[in-house]
mmCIF file of C-alpha atoms and ligand atoms in Angstrom:
data_model
loop_
_atom_site.group_PDB
_atom_site.id
_atom_site.type_symbol
_atom_site.label_atom_id
_atom_site.label_comp_id
_atom_site.label_asym_id
_atom_site.label_seq_id
_atom_site.Cartn_x
_atom_site.Cartn_y
_atom_site.Cartn_z
ATOM 1 C CA MET A 282 71.890 -152.716 88.605
ATOM 2 C CA THR A 283 71.378 -154.557 85.896
ATOM 3 C CA LEU A 284 70.381 -152.563 82.271
ATOM 4 C CA ASN A 285 67.800 -154.044 80.042
ATOM 5 C CA ILE A 286 68.545 -153.775 76.340
ATOM 6 C CA GLY A 287 66.165 -153.944 73.501
ATOM 7 C CA MET A 288 68.120 -154.816 70.164
ATOM 8 C CA VAL A 289 65.955 -153.883 66.440
ATOM 9 C CA GLY A 290 67.292 -156.339 63.548
ATOM 10 C CA THR A 291 67.259 -160.331 64.386
ATOM 11 C CA GLY A 292 70.644 -160.750 61.146
ATOM 12 C CA TRP A 293 74.267 -161.090 61.693
ATOM 13 C CA PHE A 294 75.374 -158.781 63.683
ATOM 14 C CA ALA A 295 72.389 -157.859 65.639
ATOM 15 C CA LYS A 296 73.064 -161.817 66.727
ATOM 16 C CA MET A 297 76.864 -161.406 67.158
ATOM 17 C CA HIS A 298 76.148 -158.174 69.137
ATOM 18 C CA ALA A 299 73.506 -160.628 71.571
ATOM 19 C CA ASP A 300 76.026 -162.904 72.156
ATOM 20 C CA LEU A 301 78.164 -160.675 73.422
ATOM 21 C CA LEU A 302 75.605 -158.891 75.505
ATOM 22 C CA ALA A 303 74.791 -162.318 76.643
ATOM 23 C CA GLY A 304 77.983 -163.011 78.206
ATOM 24 C CA MET A 305 78.177 -159.284 79.880
ATOM 25 C CA ALA A 306 77.354 -159.395 84.268
ATOM 26 C CA ASP A 307 74.555 -156.822 84.944
ATOM 27 C CA VAL A 308 73.167 -156.790 81.444
ATOM 28 C CA ARG A 309 70.223 -158.505 80.043
ATOM 29 C CA LEU A 310 68.803 -158.480 76.544
ATOM 30 C CA ALA A 311 65.578 -157.665 77.500
ATOM 31 C CA ALA A 312 63.608 -157.312 73.619
ATOM 32 C CA VAL A 313 64.211 -158.151 70.170
ATOM 33 C CA CYS A 314 62.527 -156.577 67.479
ATOM 34 C CA GLY A 315 62.575 -157.974 64.165
ATOM 35 C CA SER A 316 61.301 -157.072 60.818
ATOM 36 C CA SER A 317 57.896 -159.082 61.409
ATOM 37 C CA ARG A 318 57.223 -160.677 65.140
ATOM 38 C CA GLU A 319 57.834 -163.847 63.985
ATOM 39 C CA LYS A 320 61.425 -162.751 63.106
ATOM 40 C CA GLY A 321 61.472 -161.276 66.703
ATOM 41 C CA GLU A 322 60.386 -163.914 68.079
ATOM 42 C CA GLU A 323 62.552 -166.357 66.834
ATOM 43 C CA MET A 324 65.712 -164.540 68.116
ATOM 44 C CA ALA A 325 64.032 -163.583 71.119
ATOM 45 C CA ALA A 326 63.692 -167.216 72.365
ATOM 46 C CA ALA A 327 67.127 -167.825 72.055
ATOM 47 C CA TYR A 328 68.086 -165.286 74.844
ATOM 48 C CA GLY A 329 64.794 -165.417 76.960
ATOM 49 C CA ALA A 330 64.037 -161.962 75.770
ATOM 50 C CA ARG A 331 60.448 -161.054 74.429
ATOM 51 C CA GLY A 332 60.115 -160.943 70.794
ATOM 52 C CA TYR A 333 58.309 -158.276 68.547
ATOM 53 C CA GLY A 334 57.866 -156.984 65.601
ATOM 54 C CA ASP A 335 57.353 -153.287 65.249
ATOM 55 C CA PRO A 336 59.869 -151.152 67.261
ATOM 56 C CA LEU A 337 57.024 -148.516 69.291
ATOM 57 C CA GLU A 338 55.441 -151.390 70.507
ATOM 58 C CA MET A 339 58.670 -152.899 71.895
ATOM 59 C CA LEU A 340 59.228 -149.617 73.566
ATOM 60 C CA GLY A 341 56.002 -149.034 74.710
ATOM 61 C CA ALA A 342 56.118 -152.291 76.710
ATOM 62 C CA GLU A 343 59.262 -152.547 77.836
ATOM 63 C CA LYS A 344 61.676 -149.833 79.951
ATOM 64 C CA LEU A 345 65.022 -150.290 78.746
ATOM 65 C CA ASP A 346 67.746 -148.021 79.269
ATOM 66 C CA ALA A 347 69.279 -148.452 75.616
ATOM 67 C CA VAL A 348 68.712 -150.547 72.290
ATOM 68 C CA TYR A 349 71.465 -151.111 69.667
ATOM 69 C CA ILE A 350 70.274 -150.612 66.534
ATOM 70 C CA CYS A 351 71.616 -153.256 63.320
ATOM 71 C CA VAL A 352 69.715 -153.002 60.197
ATOM 72 C CA PRO A 353 70.640 -152.507 56.744
ATOM 73 C CA PRO A 354 71.523 -148.970 55.873
ATOM 74 C CA ASP A 355 68.032 -147.822 54.358
ATOM 75 C CA ALA A 356 66.317 -148.872 57.454
ATOM 76 C CA HIS A 357 67.492 -146.477 59.363
ATOM 77 C CA GLY A 358 65.692 -143.504 60.813
ATOM 78 C CA ALA A 359 62.180 -144.288 62.222
ATOM 79 C CA VAL A 360 63.237 -146.404 65.018
ATOM 80 C CA GLU A 361 66.245 -143.320 66.168
ATOM 81 C CA ARG A 362 63.611 -140.814 65.878
ATOM 82 C CA ALA A 363 61.766 -143.152 68.886
ATOM 83 C CA LEU A 364 64.712 -143.716 70.816
ATOM 84 C CA ILE A 365 65.743 -139.785 70.788
ATOM 85 C CA ARG A 366 61.956 -139.004 71.274
ATOM 86 C CA ARG A 367 61.953 -141.553 74.921
ATOM 87 C CA GLY A 368 65.393 -140.246 75.860
ATOM 88 C CA ILE A 369 66.793 -143.740 75.478
ATOM 89 C CA PRO A 370 70.389 -143.816 74.950
ATOM 90 C CA PHE A 371 71.228 -146.324 71.600
ATOM 91 C CA PHE A 372 74.299 -148.349 70.016
ATOM 92 C CA VAL A 373 74.108 -148.231 66.202
ATOM 93 C CA GLU A 374 75.972 -149.988 63.815
ATOM 94 C CA LYS A 375 78.181 -148.036 60.460
ATOM 95 C CA PRO A 376 76.899 -146.712 58.404
ATOM 96 C CA LEU A 377 74.255 -144.386 59.919
ATOM 97 C CA GLY A 378 72.119 -144.055 56.330
ATOM 98 C CA VAL A 379 72.298 -145.045 52.618
ATOM 99 C CA THR A 380 72.632 -140.990 52.295
ATOM 100 C CA THR A 381 73.090 -138.208 54.474
ATOM 101 C CA GLU A 382 69.671 -136.574 54.537
ATOM 102 C CA ILE A 383 67.810 -138.879 57.432
ATOM 103 C CA PRO A 384 71.361 -139.194 59.523
ATOM 104 C CA ALA A 385 71.625 -135.297 58.967
ATOM 105 C CA SER A 386 67.715 -134.017 60.766
ATOM 106 C CA LEU A 387 68.689 -137.299 63.516
ATOM 107 C CA LEU A 388 71.926 -135.441 65.079
ATOM 108 C CA TYR A 389 70.174 -131.990 64.757
ATOM 109 C CA ASP A 390 67.926 -133.920 67.258
ATOM 110 C CA ILE A 391 70.355 -135.997 68.968
ATOM 111 C CA ARG A 392 72.024 -132.784 69.886
ATOM 112 C CA GLU A 393 69.203 -130.579 70.355
ATOM 113 C CA THR A 394 68.065 -133.494 73.066
ATOM 114 C CA GLY A 395 71.989 -134.773 73.922
ATOM 115 C CA LEU A 396 71.209 -138.196 74.064
ATOM 116 C CA LEU A 397 74.043 -140.637 74.257
ATOM 117 C CA THR A 398 75.087 -142.367 70.734
ATOM 118 C CA SER A 399 77.394 -144.714 70.221
ATOM 119 C CA VAL A 400 78.108 -145.705 66.365
ATOM 120 C CA GLY A 401 79.778 -149.751 65.828
ATOM 121 C CA TYR A 402 83.452 -148.204 64.136
ATOM 122 C CA HIS A 403 84.708 -151.145 65.955
ATOM 123 C CA PHE A 404 88.537 -150.976 64.661
ATOM 124 C CA ARG A 405 88.580 -147.697 66.985
ATOM 125 C CA TYR A 406 88.549 -150.107 69.503
ATOM 126 C CA GLN A 407 91.230 -152.278 68.118
ATOM 127 C CA ASP A 408 95.235 -152.274 70.254
ATOM 128 C CA ASN A 409 96.605 -151.801 67.264
ATOM 129 C CA VAL A 410 94.781 -148.886 66.485
ATOM 130 C CA GLN A 411 95.674 -147.645 69.553
ATOM 131 C CA ARG A 412 99.066 -148.738 69.484
ATOM 132 C CA LEU A 413 99.155 -146.974 65.358
ATOM 133 C CA LYS A 414 97.864 -143.989 66.997
ATOM 134 C CA ALA A 415 99.952 -143.444 69.440
ATOM 135 C CA ARG A 416 103.073 -144.284 66.583
ATOM 136 C CA LEU A 417 101.639 -141.381 64.743
ATOM 137 C CA ALA A 418 101.970 -138.800 67.580
ATOM 138 C CA GLU A 419 105.867 -139.025 67.332
ATOM 139 C CA ASP A 420 105.385 -138.982 63.474
ATOM 140 C CA ARG A 421 104.665 -136.830 60.141
ATOM 141 C CA ILE A 422 102.418 -138.363 58.338
ATOM 142 C CA GLY A 423 103.481 -138.457 54.291
ATOM 143 C CA MET A 424 100.712 -140.026 52.761
ATOM 144 C CA ILE A 425 97.955 -142.910 53.333
ATOM 145 C CA VAL A 426 97.023 -146.517 51.531
ATOM 146 C CA GLY A 427 94.179 -148.111 52.092
ATOM 147 C CA GLU A 428 92.192 -151.032 51.166
ATOM 148 C CA TRP A 429 88.984 -153.351 51.193
ATOM 149 C CA MET A 430 89.156 -156.152 49.173
ATOM 150 C CA GLY A 431 87.207 -159.736 49.176
ATOM 151 C CA ALA A 432 84.005 -160.461 47.947
ATOM 152 C CA MET A 433 80.591 -159.885 47.474
ATOM 153 C CA PRO A 434 78.744 -160.631 50.867
ATOM 154 C CA GLY A 435 75.553 -163.101 51.059
ATOM 155 C CA ALA A 436 72.997 -159.919 52.211
ATOM 156 C CA PRO A 437 70.409 -158.983 49.131
ATOM 157 C CA TRP A 438 70.730 -155.543 50.413
ATOM 158 C CA TRP A 439 74.158 -155.003 49.749
ATOM 159 C CA ARG A 440 74.603 -155.837 46.263
ATOM 160 C CA ASP A 441 71.814 -153.162 45.911
ATOM 161 C CA GLN A 442 72.809 -149.516 45.639
ATOM 162 C CA SER A 443 69.644 -147.797 46.913
ATOM 163 C CA ARG A 444 69.949 -150.188 50.185
ATOM 164 C CA SER A 445 73.680 -150.141 50.810
ATOM 165 C CA GLY A 446 74.722 -147.061 49.513
ATOM 166 C CA GLY A 447 77.337 -149.338 47.864
ATOM 167 C CA GLN A 448 81.038 -151.062 49.602
ATOM 168 C CA PHE A 449 82.403 -147.835 49.796
ATOM 169 C CA THR A 450 80.028 -146.469 52.048
ATOM 170 C CA GLU A 451 78.897 -149.714 53.231
ATOM 171 C CA GLN A 452 82.079 -151.407 53.822
ATOM 172 C CA THR A 453 85.261 -149.323 53.160
ATOM 173 C CA THR A 454 83.720 -146.481 55.687
ATOM 174 C CA HIS A 455 85.720 -148.368 58.033
ATOM 175 C CA ILE A 456 88.339 -147.526 56.880
ATOM 176 C CA VAL A 457 88.008 -144.409 55.898
ATOM 177 C CA ASP A 458 86.742 -143.833 59.428
ATOM 178 C CA LEU A 459 90.160 -144.741 60.813
ATOM 179 C CA VAL A 460 92.008 -142.557 58.107
ATOM 180 C CA ARG A 461 89.730 -139.437 60.216
ATOM 181 C CA TYR A 462 90.390 -141.400 63.389
ATOM 182 C CA LEU A 463 94.220 -141.145 63.254
ATOM 183 C CA ALA A 464 95.020 -138.480 60.511
ATOM 184 C CA GLY A 465 92.196 -136.149 60.673
ATOM 185 C CA GLU A 466 89.309 -134.391 59.389
ATOM 186 C CA VAL A 467 89.080 -135.254 55.340
ATOM 187 C CA THR A 468 88.528 -132.162 52.942
ATOM 188 C CA GLU A 469 87.720 -133.045 49.583
ATOM 189 C CA VAL A 470 87.664 -136.512 47.753
ATOM 190 C CA TYR A 471 87.657 -137.607 44.188
ATOM 191 C CA ALA A 472 86.416 -140.730 43.165
ATOM 192 C CA VAL A 473 86.340 -143.079 40.106
ATOM 193 C CA TYR A 474 84.525 -146.545 40.174
ATOM 194 C CA GLY A 475 83.555 -149.307 37.911
ATOM 195 C CA SER A 476 80.986 -151.794 37.309
ATOM 196 C CA ARG A 477 83.758 -155.097 35.975
ATOM 197 C CA PHE A 478 81.730 -157.885 36.251
ATOM 198 C CA MET A 479 79.605 -158.888 39.447
ATOM 199 C CA GLN A 480 76.649 -157.048 37.555
ATOM 200 C CA GLU A 481 76.593 -160.132 34.879
ATOM 201 C CA LYS A 482 77.586 -162.556 37.390
ATOM 202 C CA ARG A 483 74.926 -162.379 40.083
ATOM 203 C CA GLU A 484 71.321 -160.904 39.847
ATOM 204 C CA ASN A 485 70.399 -157.181 41.061
ATOM 205 C CA VAL A 486 73.642 -156.120 41.378
ATOM 206 C CA SER A 487 73.218 -152.269 41.125
ATOM 207 C CA VAL A 488 76.634 -151.445 43.280
ATOM 208 C CA HIS A 489 79.858 -150.918 41.660
ATOM 209 C CA ASP A 490 81.811 -153.696 41.908
ATOM 210 C CA VAL A 491 85.499 -151.687 41.717
ATOM 211 C CA GLY A 492 86.920 -147.977 43.290
ATOM 212 C CA THR A 493 89.316 -145.765 44.087
ATOM 213 C CA VAL A 494 88.753 -142.459 46.551
ATOM 214 C CA SER A 495 91.595 -140.050 46.652
ATOM 215 C CA LEU A 496 91.472 -137.571 49.795
ATOM 216 C CA LYS A 497 92.719 -134.222 50.700
ATOM 217 C CA LEU A 498 93.341 -133.901 54.212
ATOM 218 C CA GLU A 499 93.105 -130.893 56.163
ATOM 219 C CA SER A 500 96.334 -131.561 57.448
ATOM 220 C CA GLY A 501 97.778 -131.427 54.082
ATOM 221 C CA ALA A 502 98.360 -135.340 53.815
ATOM 222 C CA VAL A 503 96.857 -136.976 50.642
ATOM 223 C CA ALA A 504 95.132 -139.949 50.990
ATOM 224 C CA ASN A 505 94.011 -142.955 48.503
ATOM 225 C CA ILE A 506 91.500 -145.628 49.552
ATOM 226 C CA SER A 507 90.937 -148.640 47.128
ATOM 227 C CA ASN A 508 88.205 -150.738 47.251
ATOM 228 C CA THR A 509 86.775 -154.017 45.635
ATOM 229 C CA CYS A 510 83.934 -157.006 46.233
ATOM 230 C CA VAL A 511 84.973 -159.184 42.436
ATOM 231 C CA LEU A 512 87.607 -161.449 44.892
ATOM 232 C CA PRO A 513 86.503 -165.096 44.864
ATOM 233 C CA SER A 514 85.253 -165.212 49.083
ATOM 234 C CA GLU A 515 88.380 -167.323 50.539
ATOM 235 C CA VAL A 516 90.426 -164.470 49.288
ATOM 236 C CA SER A 517 90.968 -160.636 50.644
ATOM 237 C CA ARG A 518 92.795 -158.064 51.289
ATOM 238 C CA VAL A 519 92.146 -155.022 54.140
ATOM 239 C CA GLY A 520 94.445 -153.007 55.394
ATOM 240 C CA LEU A 521 95.631 -149.251 55.839
ATOM 241 C CA SER A 522 99.480 -147.916 55.260
ATOM 242 C CA PHE A 523 100.686 -144.960 56.689
ATOM 243 C CA TYR A 524 104.307 -144.244 54.541
ATOM 244 C CA ASN A 525 105.926 -141.001 57.174
ATOM 245 C CA GLU A 526 108.974 -139.723 57.867
ATOM 246 C CA GLY A 527 109.939 -141.920 60.493
ATOM 247 C CA GLY A 528 108.901 -145.183 58.018
ATOM 248 C CA LEU A 529 106.226 -147.291 57.202
ATOM 249 C CA LEU A 530 103.370 -148.598 59.569
ATOM 250 C CA ASP A 531 101.447 -150.773 57.979
ATOM 251 C CA TRP A 532 97.857 -151.978 59.387
ATOM 252 C CA ASN A 533 95.924 -154.995 58.286
ATOM 253 C CA PRO A 534 92.837 -156.196 61.278
ATOM 254 C CA ASN A 535 95.363 -159.185 62.460
ATOM 255 C CA ARG A 536 98.315 -156.682 62.871
ATOM 256 C CA LEU A 537 100.656 -154.016 63.098
ATOM 257 C CA LEU A 538 103.593 -153.760 61.152
ATOM 258 C CA GLU A 539 106.593 -151.134 61.780
ATOM 259 C CA LYS A 540 109.889 -150.799 59.970
ATOM 260 C CA ARG A 541 111.975 -148.074 60.697
ATOM 261 C CA GLU A 542 115.844 -147.600 59.488
ATOM 262 C CA GLY A 543 116.252 -149.372 62.601
ATOM 263 C CA GLY A 544 115.064 -152.463 62.210
ATOM 264 C CA THR A 545 111.018 -153.882 61.246
ATOM 265 C CA SER A 546 108.691 -154.544 64.194
ATOM 266 C CA GLU A 547 105.512 -156.541 63.821
ATOM 267 C CA THR A 548 102.764 -156.607 66.265
ATOM 268 C CA PRO A 549 99.249 -159.007 66.153
ATOM 269 C CA SER A 550 96.586 -158.039 67.062
ATOM 270 C CA ALA A 551 94.364 -159.407 70.702
ATOM 271 C CA GLY A 552 91.215 -159.260 72.509
ATOM 272 C CA ASN A 553 88.301 -158.186 70.724
ATOM 273 C CA PRO A 554 87.611 -154.804 69.790
ATOM 274 C CA TYR A 555 83.531 -155.570 70.045
ATOM 275 C CA VAL A 556 83.527 -156.011 73.364
ATOM 276 C CA GLU A 557 85.734 -152.831 74.263
ATOM 277 C CA GLU A 558 82.694 -150.874 72.341
ATOM 278 C CA SER A 559 79.878 -152.638 73.620
ATOM 279 C CA GLU A 560 82.149 -152.183 77.418
ATOM 280 C CA ALA A 561 82.443 -147.958 76.582
ATOM 281 C CA PHE A 562 79.286 -147.649 75.922
ATOM 282 C CA LEU A 563 77.390 -149.563 78.485
ATOM 283 C CA TYR A 564 80.031 -148.257 80.890
ATOM 284 C CA ALA A 565 78.192 -144.954 79.574
ATOM 285 C CA VAL A 566 74.696 -145.673 80.432
ATOM 286 C CA ARG A 567 75.330 -147.098 83.136
ATOM 287 C CA THR A 568 77.085 -143.911 84.546
ATOM 288 C CA GLY A 569 76.828 -141.098 82.049
ATOM 289 C CA ASP A 570 80.966 -141.015 81.715
ATOM 290 C CA ARG A 571 80.925 -140.553 77.908
ATOM 291 C CA SER A 572 84.420 -140.296 77.339
ATOM 292 C CA ARG A 573 84.736 -144.140 76.310
ATOM 293 C CA ILE A 574 83.175 -144.342 73.465
ATOM 294 C CA ARG A 575 85.508 -143.613 70.468
ATOM 295 C CA SER A 576 82.891 -142.623 68.068
ATOM 296 C CA ASP A 577 79.509 -140.773 69.013
ATOM 297 C CA TYR A 578 76.708 -140.707 66.413
ATOM 298 C CA ALA A 579 78.092 -136.831 64.974
ATOM 299 C CA ASP A 580 81.411 -138.559 64.578
ATOM 300 C CA GLY A 581 80.223 -141.458 62.956
ATOM 301 C CA TYR A 582 77.794 -138.569 60.631
ATOM 302 C CA ARG A 583 81.341 -137.024 59.497
ATOM 303 C CA THR A 584 82.277 -140.327 58.146
ATOM 304 C CA LEU A 585 79.279 -140.743 56.176
ATOM 305 C CA LYS A 586 79.700 -137.519 54.504
ATOM 306 C CA VAL A 587 83.052 -138.582 52.890
ATOM 307 C CA THR A 588 82.022 -142.109 51.682
ATOM 308 C CA CYS A 589 78.799 -140.401 50.399
ATOM 309 C CA ALA A 590 80.723 -137.539 49.000
ATOM 310 C CA ALA A 591 82.918 -140.085 47.221
ATOM 311 C CA TYR A 592 80.297 -141.802 45.438
ATOM 312 C CA GLU A 593 78.460 -138.070 44.476
ATOM 313 C CA SER A 594 82.076 -137.411 43.163
ATOM 314 C CA ALA A 595 82.285 -140.953 41.126
ATOM 315 C CA ARG A 596 78.911 -139.600 39.555
ATOM 316 C CA SER A 597 79.290 -136.226 38.651
ATOM 317 C CA GLY A 598 83.639 -136.793 37.602
ATOM 318 C CA LYS A 599 84.298 -133.725 40.098
ATOM 319 C CA PRO A 600 85.959 -133.483 43.129
ATOM 320 C CA VAL A 601 83.880 -132.786 45.428
ATOM 321 C CA LYS A 602 84.698 -130.392 48.651
ATOM 322 C CA LEU A 603 83.534 -131.277 52.614
HETATM 323 N N1 LIG B 834 81.126 -153.447 62.371
HETATM 324 C C1 LIG B 834 81.269 -154.286 62.005
HETATM 325 O O1 LIG B 834 82.190 -154.966 62.291
HETATM 326 C C2 LIG B 834 79.776 -155.062 60.568
HETATM 327 C C3 LIG B 834 80.019 -156.527 60.620
HETATM 328 C C4 LIG B 834 78.675 -156.522 59.594
HETATM 329 C C5 LIG B 834 77.428 -155.845 59.853
HETATM 330 N N2 LIG B 834 78.002 -154.609 60.622
HETATM 331 C C6 LIG B 834 76.414 -153.801 60.193
HETATM 332 O O2 LIG B 834 75.307 -153.766 60.727
HETATM 333 C C7 LIG B 834 74.036 -153.927 60.011
HETATM 334 C C8 LIG B 834 73.343 -155.169 59.263
HETATM 335 O O3 LIG B 834 74.561 -156.332 59.201
HETATM 336 P P1 LIG B 834 74.193 -157.645 59.087
HETATM 337 O O4 LIG B 834 75.122 -158.150 58.515
HETATM 338 O O5 LIG B 834 73.365 -158.411 60.617
HETATM 339 O O6 LIG B 834 72.975 -157.612 58.140
HETATM 340 P P2 LIG B 834 71.943 -158.966 58.368
HETATM 341 O O7 LIG B 834 71.230 -158.982 56.558
HETATM 342 O O8 LIG B 834 71.890 -160.261 58.588
HETATM 343 O O9 LIG B 834 70.379 -158.387 59.300
HETATM 344 C C9 LIG B 834 69.858 -157.360 58.996
HETATM 345 C C10 LIG B 834 68.418 -157.512 60.241
HETATM 346 O O10 LIG B 834 68.019 -156.543 59.733
HETATM 347 C C11 LIG B 834 66.247 -156.643 60.076
HETATM 348 N N3 LIG B 834 65.673 -155.487 59.356
HETATM 349 C C12 LIG B 834 65.484 -154.860 58.244
HETATM 350 N N4 LIG B 834 64.779 -153.976 58.338
HETATM 351 C C13 LIG B 834 64.773 -153.792 59.402
HETATM 352 C C14 LIG B 834 63.679 -152.615 60.725
HETATM 353 N N5 LIG B 834 63.253 -151.637 59.982
HETATM 354 N N6 LIG B 834 63.274 -153.068 61.943
HETATM 355 C C15 LIG B 834 63.382 -154.207 62.365
HETATM 356 N N7 LIG B 834 64.970 -155.295 62.050
HETATM 357 C C16 LIG B 834 65.152 -155.218 60.513
HETATM 358 C C17 LIG B 834 66.006 -158.024 58.894
HETATM 359 O O11 LIG B 834 65.332 -158.345 58.597
HETATM 360 C C18 LIG B 834 67.468 -158.813 59.357
HETATM 361 O O12 LIG B 834 67.166 -159.476 60.240
HETATM 362 C C19 LIG B 834 74.409 -153.288 58.502
HETATM 363 O O13 LIG B 834 75.053 -152.259 58.716
HETATM 364 C C20 LIG B 834 75.520 -153.626 58.597
HETATM 365 O O14 LIG B 834 76.936 -152.746 58.142
HETATM 366 C C21 LIG B 834 78.902 -154.400 61.052
#
């Protein structure tokens, strides 16, 4: 049976997912909805799909098996609500929102209806993250240090706090999500954010450009995750290190480094986690078996809660308990 898929969003990541869908067997991108009909039709034409400028019109006209939502963080709510009402499973890119209010109400309805959902925390599908998870099961975590150090992305919405939620919520969310996935739930956060010079260098910047967040975990382990967007575009460092009883486990998107008393080994990353996450979602749509989905809406919501608590802590100057 061919699955008919709808796409909401016409930007960089909508196209990334659309390209992957176009290469999959028995999957058809049937419709694309943009923020205007023109944008929807323009992207749809490249995939032989129909274009729309209104998600309700798209859902009324098409018989879709699932929808991908790839819009900026502030554009969530109406689309998800329409899909929940119609019982159409959706894959949604992280983060689920700028703040927790709208996602909390969507989560309530998703739980009530039991709708199938998946959230784009793709690192969970990476082979080296699975290897890391297996190593951690045999080790005792002491502490965790993570970072997302890079340049400011070009999209105008990203630099607007009210539209993106800031770097920790929009981007570093991947590292927060990995901490939760690999080391368990977070119980308290304390954050210090600053604005060094991006507000002077670029127009309309309201997000902070440096920040560090300390986290207490349910297990008793502690973590620190720092981020910045002040670097030049060709310079970046993203990763997560575990300082454990058995040694150091140091992950970045390209490799996993293991340093123990017996020696050091390095495993390069292989495969494409974006393909894995889409295949897991579409398998669930096809069969009803959700066991391959590694982050559903409820799980993604817990990550959002941590990142939003960090922002609250940075503003108040006080630790926030979760
Ligand atoms: N998982 C990852 O690695 C990863 C990487 C990049 C982006 N993302 C996420 O994907 C999402 C989109 O990012 P992007 O880089 O594609 O941004 P983008 O700016 O390139 O595209 C966003 C698109 O959404 C459209 N849009 C806005 N509001 C809309 C609405 N109400 N209905 C339909 N379309 C609407 C805009 O017109 C634009 O085409 C963000 O949440 C981002 O965090 C995830």
